[in-house]
PDB file of C-alpha atoms in Angstrom:
ATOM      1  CA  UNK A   1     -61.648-118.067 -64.738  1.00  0.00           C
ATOM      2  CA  UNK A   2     -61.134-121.890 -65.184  1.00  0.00           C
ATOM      3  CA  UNK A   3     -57.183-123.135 -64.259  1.00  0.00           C
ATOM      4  CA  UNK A   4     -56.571-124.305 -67.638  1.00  0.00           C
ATOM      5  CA  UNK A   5     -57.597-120.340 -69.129  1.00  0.00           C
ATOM      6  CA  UNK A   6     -55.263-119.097 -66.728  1.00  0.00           C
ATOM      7  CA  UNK A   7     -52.490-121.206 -67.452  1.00  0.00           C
ATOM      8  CA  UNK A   8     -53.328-120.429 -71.203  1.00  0.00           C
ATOM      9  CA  UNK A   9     -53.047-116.920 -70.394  1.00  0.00           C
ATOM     10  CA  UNK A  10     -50.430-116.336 -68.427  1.00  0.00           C
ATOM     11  CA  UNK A  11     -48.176-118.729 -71.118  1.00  0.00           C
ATOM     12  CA  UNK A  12     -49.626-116.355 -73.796  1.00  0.00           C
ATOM     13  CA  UNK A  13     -47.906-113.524 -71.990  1.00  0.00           C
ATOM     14  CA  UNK A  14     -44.649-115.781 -71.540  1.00  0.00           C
ATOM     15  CA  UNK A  15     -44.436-116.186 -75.230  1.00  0.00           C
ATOM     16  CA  UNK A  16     -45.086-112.788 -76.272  1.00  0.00           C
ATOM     17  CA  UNK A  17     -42.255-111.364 -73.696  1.00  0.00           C
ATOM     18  CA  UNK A  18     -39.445-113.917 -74.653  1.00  0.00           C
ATOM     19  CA  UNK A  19     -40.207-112.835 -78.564  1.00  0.00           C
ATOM     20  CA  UNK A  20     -40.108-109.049 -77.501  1.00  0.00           C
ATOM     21  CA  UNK A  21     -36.676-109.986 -75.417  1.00  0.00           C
ATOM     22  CA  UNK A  22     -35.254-112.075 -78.565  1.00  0.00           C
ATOM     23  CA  UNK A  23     -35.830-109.155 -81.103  1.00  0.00           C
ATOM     24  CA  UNK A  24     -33.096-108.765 -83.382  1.00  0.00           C
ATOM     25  CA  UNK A  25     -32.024-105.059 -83.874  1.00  0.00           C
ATOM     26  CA  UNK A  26     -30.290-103.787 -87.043  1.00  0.00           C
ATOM     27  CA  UNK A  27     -29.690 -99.936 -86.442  1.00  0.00           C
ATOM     28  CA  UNK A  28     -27.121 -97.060 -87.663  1.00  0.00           C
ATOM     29  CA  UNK A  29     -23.837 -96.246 -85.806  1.00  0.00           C
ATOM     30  CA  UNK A  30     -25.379 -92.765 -84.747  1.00  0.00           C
ATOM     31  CA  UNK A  31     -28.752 -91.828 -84.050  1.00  0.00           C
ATOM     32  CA  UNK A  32     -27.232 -87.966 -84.932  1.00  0.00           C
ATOM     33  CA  UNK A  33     -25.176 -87.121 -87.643  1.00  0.00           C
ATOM     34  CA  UNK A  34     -23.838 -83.486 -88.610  1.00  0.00           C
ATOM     35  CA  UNK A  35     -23.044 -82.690 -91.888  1.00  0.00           C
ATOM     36  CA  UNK A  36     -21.680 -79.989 -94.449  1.00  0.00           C
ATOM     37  CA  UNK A  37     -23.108 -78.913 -97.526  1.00  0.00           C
ATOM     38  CA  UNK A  38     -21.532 -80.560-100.115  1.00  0.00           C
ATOM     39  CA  UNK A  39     -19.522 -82.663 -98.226  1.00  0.00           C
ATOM     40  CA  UNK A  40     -19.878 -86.492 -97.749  1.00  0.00           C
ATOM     41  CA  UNK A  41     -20.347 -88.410 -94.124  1.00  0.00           C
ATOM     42  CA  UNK A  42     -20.538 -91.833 -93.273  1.00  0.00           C
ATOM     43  CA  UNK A  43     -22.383 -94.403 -90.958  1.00  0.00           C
ATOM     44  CA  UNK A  44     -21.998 -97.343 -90.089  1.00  0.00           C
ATOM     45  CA  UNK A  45     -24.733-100.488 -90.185  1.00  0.00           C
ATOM     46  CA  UNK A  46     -24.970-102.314 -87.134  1.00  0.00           C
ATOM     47  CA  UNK A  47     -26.808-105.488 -85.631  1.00  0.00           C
ATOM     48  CA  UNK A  48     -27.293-107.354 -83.069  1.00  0.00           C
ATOM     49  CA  UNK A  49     -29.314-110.839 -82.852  1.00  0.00           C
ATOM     50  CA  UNK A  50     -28.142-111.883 -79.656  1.00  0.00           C
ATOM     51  CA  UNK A  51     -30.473-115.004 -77.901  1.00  0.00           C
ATOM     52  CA  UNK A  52     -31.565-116.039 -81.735  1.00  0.00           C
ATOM     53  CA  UNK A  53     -29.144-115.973 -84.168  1.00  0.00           C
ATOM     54  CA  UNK A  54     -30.087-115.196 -87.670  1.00  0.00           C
ATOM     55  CA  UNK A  55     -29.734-117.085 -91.017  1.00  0.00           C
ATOM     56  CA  UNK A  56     -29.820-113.102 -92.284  1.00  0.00           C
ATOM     57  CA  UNK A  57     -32.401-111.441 -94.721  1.00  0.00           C
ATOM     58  CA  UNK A  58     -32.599-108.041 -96.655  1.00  0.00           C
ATOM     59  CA  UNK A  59     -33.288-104.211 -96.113  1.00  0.00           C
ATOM     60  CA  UNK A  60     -34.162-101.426 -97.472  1.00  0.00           C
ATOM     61  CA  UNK A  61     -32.836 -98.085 -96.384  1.00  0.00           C
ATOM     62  CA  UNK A  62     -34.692 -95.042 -97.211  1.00  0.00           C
ATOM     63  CA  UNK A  63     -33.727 -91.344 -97.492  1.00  0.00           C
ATOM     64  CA  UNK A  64     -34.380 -88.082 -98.670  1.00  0.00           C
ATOM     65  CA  UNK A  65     -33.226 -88.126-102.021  1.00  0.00           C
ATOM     66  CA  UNK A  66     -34.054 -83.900-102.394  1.00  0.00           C
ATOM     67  CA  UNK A  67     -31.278 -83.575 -99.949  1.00  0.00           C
ATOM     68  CA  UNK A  68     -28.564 -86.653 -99.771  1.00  0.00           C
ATOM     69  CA  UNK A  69     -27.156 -88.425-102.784  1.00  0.00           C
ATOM     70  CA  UNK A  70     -25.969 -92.091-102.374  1.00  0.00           C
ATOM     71  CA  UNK A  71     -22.202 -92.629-102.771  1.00  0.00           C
ATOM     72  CA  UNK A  72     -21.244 -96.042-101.875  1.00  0.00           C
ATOM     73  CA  UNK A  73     -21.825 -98.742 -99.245  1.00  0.00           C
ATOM     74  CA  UNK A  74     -18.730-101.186 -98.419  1.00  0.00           C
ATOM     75  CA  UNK A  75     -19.577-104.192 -96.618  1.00  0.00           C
ATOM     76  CA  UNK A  76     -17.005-104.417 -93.005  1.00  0.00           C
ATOM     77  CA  UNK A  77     -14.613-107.537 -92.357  1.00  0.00           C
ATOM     78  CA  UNK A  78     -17.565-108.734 -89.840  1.00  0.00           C
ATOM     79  CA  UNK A  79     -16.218-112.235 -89.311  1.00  0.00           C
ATOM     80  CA  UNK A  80     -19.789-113.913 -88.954  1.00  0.00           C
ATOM     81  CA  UNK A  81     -20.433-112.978 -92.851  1.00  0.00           C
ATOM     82  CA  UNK A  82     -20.380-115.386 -95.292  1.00  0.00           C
ATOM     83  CA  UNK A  83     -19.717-112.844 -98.179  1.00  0.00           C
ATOM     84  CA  UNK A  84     -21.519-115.412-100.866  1.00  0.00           C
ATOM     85  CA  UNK A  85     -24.335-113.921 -98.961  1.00  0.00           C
ATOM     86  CA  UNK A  86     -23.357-110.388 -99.437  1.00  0.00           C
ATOM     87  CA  UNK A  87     -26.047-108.407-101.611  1.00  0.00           C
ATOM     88  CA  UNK A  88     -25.157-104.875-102.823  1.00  0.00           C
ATOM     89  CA  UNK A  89     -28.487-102.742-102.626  1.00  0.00           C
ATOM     90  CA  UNK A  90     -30.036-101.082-106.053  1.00  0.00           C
ATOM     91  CA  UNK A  91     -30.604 -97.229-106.070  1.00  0.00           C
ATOM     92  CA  UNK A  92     -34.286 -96.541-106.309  1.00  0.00           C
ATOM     93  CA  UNK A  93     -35.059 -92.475-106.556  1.00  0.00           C
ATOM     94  CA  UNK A  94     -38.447 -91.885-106.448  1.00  0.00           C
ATOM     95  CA  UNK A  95     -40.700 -89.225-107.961  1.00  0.00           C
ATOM     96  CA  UNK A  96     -41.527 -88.641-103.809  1.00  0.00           C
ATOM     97  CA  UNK A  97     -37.717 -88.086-102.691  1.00  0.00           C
ATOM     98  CA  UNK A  98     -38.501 -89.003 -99.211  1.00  0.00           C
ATOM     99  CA  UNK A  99     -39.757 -93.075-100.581  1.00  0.00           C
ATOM    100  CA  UNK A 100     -36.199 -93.005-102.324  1.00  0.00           C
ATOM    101  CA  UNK A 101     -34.492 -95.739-101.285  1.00  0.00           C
ATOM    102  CA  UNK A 102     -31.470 -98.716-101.303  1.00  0.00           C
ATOM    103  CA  UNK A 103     -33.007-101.701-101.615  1.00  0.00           C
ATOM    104  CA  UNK A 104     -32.372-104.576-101.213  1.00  0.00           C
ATOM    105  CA  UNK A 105     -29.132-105.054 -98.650  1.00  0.00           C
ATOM    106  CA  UNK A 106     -28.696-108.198 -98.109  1.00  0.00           C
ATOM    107  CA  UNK A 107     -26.115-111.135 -95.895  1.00  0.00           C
ATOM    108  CA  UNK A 108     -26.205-113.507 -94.181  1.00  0.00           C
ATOM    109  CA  UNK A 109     -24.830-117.194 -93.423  1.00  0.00           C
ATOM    110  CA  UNK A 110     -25.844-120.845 -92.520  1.00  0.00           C
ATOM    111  CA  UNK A 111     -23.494-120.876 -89.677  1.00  0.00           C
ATOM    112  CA  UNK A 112     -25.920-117.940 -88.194  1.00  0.00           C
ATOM    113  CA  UNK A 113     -25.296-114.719 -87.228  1.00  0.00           C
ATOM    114  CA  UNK A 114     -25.007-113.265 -83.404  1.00  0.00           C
ATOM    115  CA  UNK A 115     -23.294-110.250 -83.427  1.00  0.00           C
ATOM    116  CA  UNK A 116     -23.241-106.963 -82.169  1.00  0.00           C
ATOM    117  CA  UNK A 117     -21.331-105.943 -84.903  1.00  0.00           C
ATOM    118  CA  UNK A 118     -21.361-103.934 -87.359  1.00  0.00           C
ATOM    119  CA  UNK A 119     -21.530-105.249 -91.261  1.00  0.00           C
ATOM    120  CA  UNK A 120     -20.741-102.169 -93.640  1.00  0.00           C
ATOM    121  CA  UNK A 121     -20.343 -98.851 -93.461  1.00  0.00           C
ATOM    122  CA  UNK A 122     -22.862 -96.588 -95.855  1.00  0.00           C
ATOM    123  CA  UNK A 123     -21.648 -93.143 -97.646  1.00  0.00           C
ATOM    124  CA  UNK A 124     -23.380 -90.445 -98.335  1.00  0.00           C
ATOM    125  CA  UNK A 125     -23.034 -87.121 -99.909  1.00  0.00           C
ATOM    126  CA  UNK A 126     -25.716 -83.908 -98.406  1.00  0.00           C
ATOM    127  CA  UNK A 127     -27.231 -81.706-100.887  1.00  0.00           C
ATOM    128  CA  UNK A 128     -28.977 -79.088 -99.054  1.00  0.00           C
ATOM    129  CA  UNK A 129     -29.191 -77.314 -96.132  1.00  0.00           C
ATOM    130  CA  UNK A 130     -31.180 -78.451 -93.463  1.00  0.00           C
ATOM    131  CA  UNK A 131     -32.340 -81.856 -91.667  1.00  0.00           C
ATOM    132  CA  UNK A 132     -33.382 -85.193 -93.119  1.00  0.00           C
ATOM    133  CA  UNK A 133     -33.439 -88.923 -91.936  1.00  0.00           C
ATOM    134  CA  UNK A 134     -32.270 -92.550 -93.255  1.00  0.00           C
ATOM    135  CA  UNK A 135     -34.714 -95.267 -91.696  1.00  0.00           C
ATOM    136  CA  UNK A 136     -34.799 -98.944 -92.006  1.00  0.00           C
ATOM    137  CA  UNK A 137     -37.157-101.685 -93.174  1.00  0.00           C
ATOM    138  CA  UNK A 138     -37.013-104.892 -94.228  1.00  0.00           C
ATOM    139  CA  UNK A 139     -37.290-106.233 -98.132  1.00  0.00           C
ATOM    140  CA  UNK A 140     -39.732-108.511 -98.934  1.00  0.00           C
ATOM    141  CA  UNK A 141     -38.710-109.875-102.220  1.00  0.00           C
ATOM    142  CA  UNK A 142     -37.189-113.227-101.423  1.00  0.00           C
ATOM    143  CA  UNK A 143     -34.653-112.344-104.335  1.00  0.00           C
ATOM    144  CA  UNK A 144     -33.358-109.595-102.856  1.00  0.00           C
ATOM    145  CA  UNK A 145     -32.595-111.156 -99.444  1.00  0.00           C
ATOM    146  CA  UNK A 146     -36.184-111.558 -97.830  1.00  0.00           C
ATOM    147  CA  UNK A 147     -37.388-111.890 -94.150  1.00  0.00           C
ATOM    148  CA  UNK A 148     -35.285-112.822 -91.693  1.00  0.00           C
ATOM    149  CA  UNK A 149     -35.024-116.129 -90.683  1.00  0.00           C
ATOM    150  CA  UNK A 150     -33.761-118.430 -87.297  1.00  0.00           C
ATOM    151  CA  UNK A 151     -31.211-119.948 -87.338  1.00  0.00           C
ATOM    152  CA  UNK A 152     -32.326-121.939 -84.270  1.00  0.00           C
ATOM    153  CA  UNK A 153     -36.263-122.662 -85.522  1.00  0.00           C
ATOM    154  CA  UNK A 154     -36.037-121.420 -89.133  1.00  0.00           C
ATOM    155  CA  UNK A 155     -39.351-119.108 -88.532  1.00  0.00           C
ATOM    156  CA  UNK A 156     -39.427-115.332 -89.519  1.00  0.00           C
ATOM    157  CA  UNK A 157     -37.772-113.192 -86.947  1.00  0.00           C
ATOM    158  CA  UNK A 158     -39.070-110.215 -85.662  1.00  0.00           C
ATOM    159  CA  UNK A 159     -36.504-107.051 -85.972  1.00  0.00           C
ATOM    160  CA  UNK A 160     -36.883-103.643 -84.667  1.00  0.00           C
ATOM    161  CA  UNK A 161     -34.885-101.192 -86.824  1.00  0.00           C
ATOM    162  CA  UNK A 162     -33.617 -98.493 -85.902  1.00  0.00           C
ATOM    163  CA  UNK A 163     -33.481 -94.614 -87.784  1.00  0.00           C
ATOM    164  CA  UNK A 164     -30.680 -92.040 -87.760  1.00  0.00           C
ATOM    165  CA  UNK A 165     -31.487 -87.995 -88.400  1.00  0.00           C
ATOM    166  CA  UNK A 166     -29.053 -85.711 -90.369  1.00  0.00           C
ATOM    167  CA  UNK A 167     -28.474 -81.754 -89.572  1.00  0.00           C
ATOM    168  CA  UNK A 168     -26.846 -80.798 -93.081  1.00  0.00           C
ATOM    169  CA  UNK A 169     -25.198 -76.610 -92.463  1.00  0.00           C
ATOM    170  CA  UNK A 170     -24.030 -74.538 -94.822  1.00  0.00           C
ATOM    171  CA  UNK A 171     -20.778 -73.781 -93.111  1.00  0.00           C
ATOM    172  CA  UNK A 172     -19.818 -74.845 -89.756  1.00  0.00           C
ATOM    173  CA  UNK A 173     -19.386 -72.295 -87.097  1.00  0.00           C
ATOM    174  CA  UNK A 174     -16.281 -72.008 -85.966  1.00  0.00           C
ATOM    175  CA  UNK A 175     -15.295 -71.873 -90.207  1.00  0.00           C
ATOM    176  CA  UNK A 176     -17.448 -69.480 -90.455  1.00  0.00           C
ATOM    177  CA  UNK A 177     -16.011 -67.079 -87.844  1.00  0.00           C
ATOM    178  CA  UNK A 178     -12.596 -67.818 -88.764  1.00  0.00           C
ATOM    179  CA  UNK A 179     -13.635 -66.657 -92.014  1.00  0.00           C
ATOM    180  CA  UNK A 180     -15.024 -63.487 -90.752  1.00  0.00           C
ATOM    181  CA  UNK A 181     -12.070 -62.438 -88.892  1.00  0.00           C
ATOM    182  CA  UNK A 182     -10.056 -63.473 -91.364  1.00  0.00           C
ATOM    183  CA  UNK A 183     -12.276 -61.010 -93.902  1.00  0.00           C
ATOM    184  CA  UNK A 184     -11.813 -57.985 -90.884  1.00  0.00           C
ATOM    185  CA  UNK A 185      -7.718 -58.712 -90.939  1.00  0.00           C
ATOM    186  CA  UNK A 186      -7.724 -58.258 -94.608  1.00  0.00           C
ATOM    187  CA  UNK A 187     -10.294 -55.274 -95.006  1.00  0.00           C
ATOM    188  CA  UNK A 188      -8.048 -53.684 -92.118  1.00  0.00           C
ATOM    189  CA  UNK A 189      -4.555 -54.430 -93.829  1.00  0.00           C
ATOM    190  CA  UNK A 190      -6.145 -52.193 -96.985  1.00  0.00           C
ATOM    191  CA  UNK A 191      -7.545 -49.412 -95.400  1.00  0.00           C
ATOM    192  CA  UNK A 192      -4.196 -48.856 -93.421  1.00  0.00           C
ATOM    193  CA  UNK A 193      -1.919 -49.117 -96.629  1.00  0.00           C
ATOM    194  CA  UNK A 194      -4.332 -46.690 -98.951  1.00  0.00           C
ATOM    195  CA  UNK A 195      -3.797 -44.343 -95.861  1.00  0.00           C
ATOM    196  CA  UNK A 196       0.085 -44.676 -95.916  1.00  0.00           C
ATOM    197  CA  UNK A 197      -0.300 -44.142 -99.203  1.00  0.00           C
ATOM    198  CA  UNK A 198      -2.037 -41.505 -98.833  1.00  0.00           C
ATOM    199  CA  UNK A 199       0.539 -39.741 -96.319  1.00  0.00           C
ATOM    200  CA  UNK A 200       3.177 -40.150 -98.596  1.00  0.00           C
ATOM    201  CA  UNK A 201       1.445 -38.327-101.813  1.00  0.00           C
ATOM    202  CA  UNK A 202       1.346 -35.024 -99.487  1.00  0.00           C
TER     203      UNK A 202
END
Protein backbone atom coordinates (compact mmCIF):
# COMPACT_ATOMS: atom_id res chain seq x y z
CA UNK A 1 0.00 0.00 0.00
CA UNK A 2 1.41 3.28 -1.52
CA UNK A 3 1.99 6.32 1.38
CA UNK A 4 -0.41 8.54 -0.20
CA UNK A 5 -3.42 5.40 0.12
CA UNK A 6 -2.49 5.19 3.56
CA UNK A 7 -2.63 8.64 4.42
CA UNK A 8 -6.00 8.64 2.43
CA UNK A 9 -7.12 5.96 4.59
CA UNK A 10 -6.29 6.54 7.76
CA UNK A 11 -7.84 10.45 7.20
CA UNK A 12 -10.98 8.59 5.94
CA UNK A 13 -11.21 7.00 9.35
CA UNK A 14 -10.39 10.51 11.05
CA UNK A 15 -13.34 12.01 9.37
CA UNK A 16 -15.77 9.39 9.92
CA UNK A 17 -14.89 9.29 13.90
CA UNK A 18 -15.01 13.16 14.49
CA UNK A 19 -18.69 13.02 12.62
CA UNK A 20 -19.69 9.96 14.88
CA UNK A 21 -18.18 12.12 18.04
CA UNK A 22 -20.09 15.44 16.78
CA UNK A 23 -23.56 13.66 16.50
CA UNK A 24 -26.24 15.67 17.75
CA UNK A 25 -28.71 13.71 20.02
CA UNK A 26 -32.38 14.72 20.49
CA UNK A 27 -33.90 12.04 22.95
CA UNK A 28 -36.89 11.80 25.67
CA UNK A 29 -36.40 12.64 29.41
CA UNK A 30 -36.91 8.82 30.26
CA UNK A 31 -36.09 5.89 28.40
CA UNK A 32 -39.06 4.18 30.90
CA UNK A 33 -42.19 5.58 31.64
CA UNK A 34 -45.09 3.96 33.87
CA UNK A 35 -48.41 4.79 33.35
CA UNK A 36 -52.19 4.34 34.46
CA UNK A 37 -55.02 3.57 32.45
CA UNK A 38 -56.72 6.50 31.75
CA UNK A 39 -54.50 8.73 33.21
CA UNK A 40 -52.13 11.22 31.44
CA UNK A 41 -48.02 11.32 31.85
CA UNK A 42 -45.57 13.50 30.56
CA UNK A 43 -41.96 13.63 29.03
CA UNK A 44 -39.85 15.80 28.40
CA UNK A 45 -37.81 16.52 24.83
CA UNK A 46 -34.28 16.86 25.21
CA UNK A 47 -31.06 17.68 23.05
CA UNK A 48 -27.88 18.03 23.00
CA UNK A 49 -25.55 19.34 19.97
CA UNK A 50 -22.58 19.90 21.85
CA UNK A 51 -19.07 20.31 19.45
CA UNK A 52 -21.57 21.53 16.41
CA UNK A 53 -24.15 23.64 17.21
CA UNK A 54 -27.30 23.51 15.24
CA UNK A 55 -29.26 26.09 13.15
CA UNK A 56 -32.28 23.45 14.30
CA UNK A 57 -34.63 21.36 11.96
CA UNK A 58 -37.90 19.27 12.46
CA UNK A 59 -39.20 15.85 13.89
CA UNK A 60 -41.54 13.64 13.85
CA UNK A 61 -42.56 11.64 16.86
CA UNK A 62 -44.38 8.50 16.42
CA UNK A 63 -46.64 6.41 18.70
CA UNK A 64 -49.12 3.93 19.13
CA UNK A 65 -52.16 5.63 18.48
CA UNK A 66 -54.40 2.09 19.57
CA UNK A 67 -53.07 2.82 22.96
CA UNK A 68 -51.96 6.69 23.75
CA UNK A 69 -53.91 9.73 22.68
CA UNK A 70 -52.00 13.05 22.14
CA UNK A 71 -52.84 15.84 24.62
CA UNK A 72 -50.60 18.69 24.23
CA UNK A 73 -46.92 19.59 23.76
CA UNK A 74 -45.65 23.04 25.42
CA UNK A 75 -42.47 24.24 24.24
CA UNK A 76 -39.84 24.92 27.75
CA UNK A 77 -38.24 28.49 28.49
CA UNK A 78 -34.92 26.88 26.81
CA UNK A 79 -33.02 30.14 26.52
CA UNK A 80 -31.15 29.13 23.18
CA UNK A 81 -34.76 29.18 21.34
CA UNK A 82 -35.64 31.70 19.19
CA UNK A 83 -39.47 31.05 19.54
CA UNK A 84 -40.10 32.65 15.78
CA UNK A 85 -38.65 29.29 15.14
CA UNK A 86 -41.00 27.39 17.27
CA UNK A 87 -43.26 24.92 15.10
CA UNK A 88 -46.21 23.18 16.82
CA UNK A 89 -46.41 19.53 15.30
CA UNK A 90 -49.81 18.35 13.30
CA UNK A 91 -51.61 15.15 14.59
CA UNK A 92 -51.39 12.49 11.95
CA UNK A 93 -53.46 9.07 13.07
CA UNK A 94 -52.96 6.56 10.77
CA UNK A 95 -55.09 3.66 9.54
CA UNK A 96 -51.70 1.52 11.05
CA UNK A 97 -51.82 3.08 14.74
CA UNK A 98 -48.27 2.29 15.29
CA UNK A 99 -47.15 4.96 11.88
CA UNK A 100 -49.39 7.55 13.87
CA UNK A 101 -47.51 10.31 14.42
CA UNK A 102 -46.68 14.35 15.41
CA UNK A 103 -45.14 15.74 12.74
CA UNK A 104 -43.51 18.15 12.12
CA UNK A 105 -41.78 19.71 15.57
CA UNK A 106 -39.86 22.16 14.74
CA UNK A 107 -37.07 25.26 16.41
CA UNK A 108 -34.43 26.47 16.05
CA UNK A 109 -32.25 29.83 15.80
CA UNK A 110 -29.47 31.67 13.79
CA UNK A 111 -27.54 32.29 16.87
CA UNK A 112 -27.24 28.21 16.99
CA UNK A 113 -28.15 25.91 19.35
CA UNK A 114 -25.70 23.90 21.95
CA UNK A 115 -27.57 22.70 24.62
CA UNK A 116 -28.15 19.92 26.70
CA UNK A 117 -31.36 21.10 27.40
CA UNK A 118 -34.42 20.30 27.16
CA UNK A 119 -37.02 22.30 24.68
CA UNK A 120 -40.72 21.18 25.59
CA UNK A 121 -42.29 18.90 27.47
CA UNK A 122 -44.91 16.39 25.46
CA UNK A 123 -48.38 15.07 27.13
CA UNK A 124 -49.94 12.22 26.70
CA UNK A 125 -52.99 10.41 27.75
CA UNK A 126 -52.75 5.97 27.80
CA UNK A 127 -55.62 4.14 26.50
CA UNK A 128 -55.01 0.61 27.16
CA UNK A 129 -53.38 -1.69 29.11
CA UNK A 130 -50.16 -2.81 28.27
CA UNK A 131 -46.71 -1.49 26.66
CA UNK A 132 -46.07 0.78 23.71
CA UNK A 133 -43.21 3.18 22.52
CA UNK A 134 -42.77 6.96 21.20
CA UNK A 135 -39.61 7.06 18.80
CA UNK A 136 -38.03 9.83 16.94
CA UNK A 137 -37.17 10.79 13.37
CA UNK A 138 -36.50 13.57 11.56
CA UNK A 139 -39.07 15.52 8.98
CA UNK A 140 -38.12 15.98 5.72
CA UNK A 141 -40.43 18.56 4.41
CA UNK A 142 -38.41 21.74 4.43
CA UNK A 143 -41.83 23.45 5.47
CA UNK A 144 -42.21 21.76 8.37
CA UNK A 145 -38.71 22.39 9.80
CA UNK A 146 -36.41 20.06 7.58
CA UNK A 147 -32.89 18.52 8.17
CA UNK A 148 -30.79 19.77 10.48
CA UNK A 149 -28.36 22.10 9.66
CA UNK A 150 -24.62 23.59 11.13
CA UNK A 151 -24.43 26.27 12.39
CA UNK A 152 -20.63 26.19 12.03
CA UNK A 153 -20.51 24.72 8.10
CA UNK A 154 -24.22 24.98 7.20
CA UNK A 155 -24.17 21.09 5.96
CA UNK A 156 -26.86 18.52 7.15
CA UNK A 157 -26.09 17.18 10.55
CA UNK A 158 -26.21 13.81 11.46
CA UNK A 159 -28.57 13.09 14.72
CA UNK A 160 -29.08 9.95 16.55
CA UNK A 161 -32.53 9.96 18.21
CA UNK A 162 -33.35 8.45 20.82
CA UNK A 163 -36.88 6.19 21.81
CA UNK A 164 -38.72 5.95 25.14
CA UNK A 165 -41.09 2.64 26.04
CA UNK A 166 -44.39 2.98 28.05
CA UNK A 167 -45.80 0.15 30.64
CA UNK A 168 -49.57 1.44 30.73
CA UNK A 169 -51.46 -0.86 34.16
CA UNK A 170 -54.72 -1.02 34.92
CA UNK A 171 -54.32 -0.12 38.54
CA UNK A 172 -51.16 0.29 40.32
CA UNK A 173 -50.27 -2.12 43.00
CA UNK A 174 -50.10 -0.79 46.04
CA UNK A 175 -53.95 0.93 44.94
CA UNK A 176 -54.90 -2.08 44.24
CA UNK A 177 -54.18 -3.75 47.61
CA UNK A 178 -55.30 -0.88 49.49
CA UNK A 179 -58.40 -1.43 47.74
CA UNK A 180 -58.62 -4.99 48.67
CA UNK A 181 -58.18 -4.52 52.26
CA UNK A 182 -60.17 -1.83 52.23
CA UNK A 183 -63.07 -4.26 50.47
CA UNK A 184 -62.12 -7.11 53.55
CA UNK A 185 -62.65 -4.08 56.36
CA UNK A 186 -65.97 -3.36 54.90
CA UNK A 187 -67.25 -7.02 54.07
CA UNK A 188 -66.07 -7.68 57.83
CA UNK A 189 -67.86 -4.53 59.41
CA UNK A 190 -71.31 -6.24 57.76
CA UNK A 191 -71.06 -9.61 58.65
CA UNK A 192 -70.36 -8.57 62.37
CA UNK A 193 -73.40 -6.08 62.56
CA UNK A 194 -76.07 -8.67 60.74
CA UNK A 195 -74.73 -10.99 63.60
CA UNK A 196 -75.42 -8.38 66.42
CA UNK A 197 -78.37 -8.06 64.88
CA UNK A 198 -79.01 -11.18 64.89
CA UNK A 199 -78.29 -11.66 68.80
CA UNK A 200 -80.56 -9.11 69.62
CA UNK A 201 -83.82 -10.58 67.65
CA UNK A 202 -83.47 -13.77 70.11
Amino acid sequence: MSGRVLIGSIFGILMLAATASHAGTVSFGETLINADLNGTFSVDLRIDFTGDATLGGGLDIFFDSSALNFSSFDFGVAPSLDPSFNRLPNLVLNADPLQSKLEGLAFGSFAGITGPEVIGTLTFQATAVGSSALSLAVTTDPSKGGEFISSSTFSLQVVDFGSAAIQVSAVPVPAAAWLFGSGLIALAGVVKKRKTLETGQH
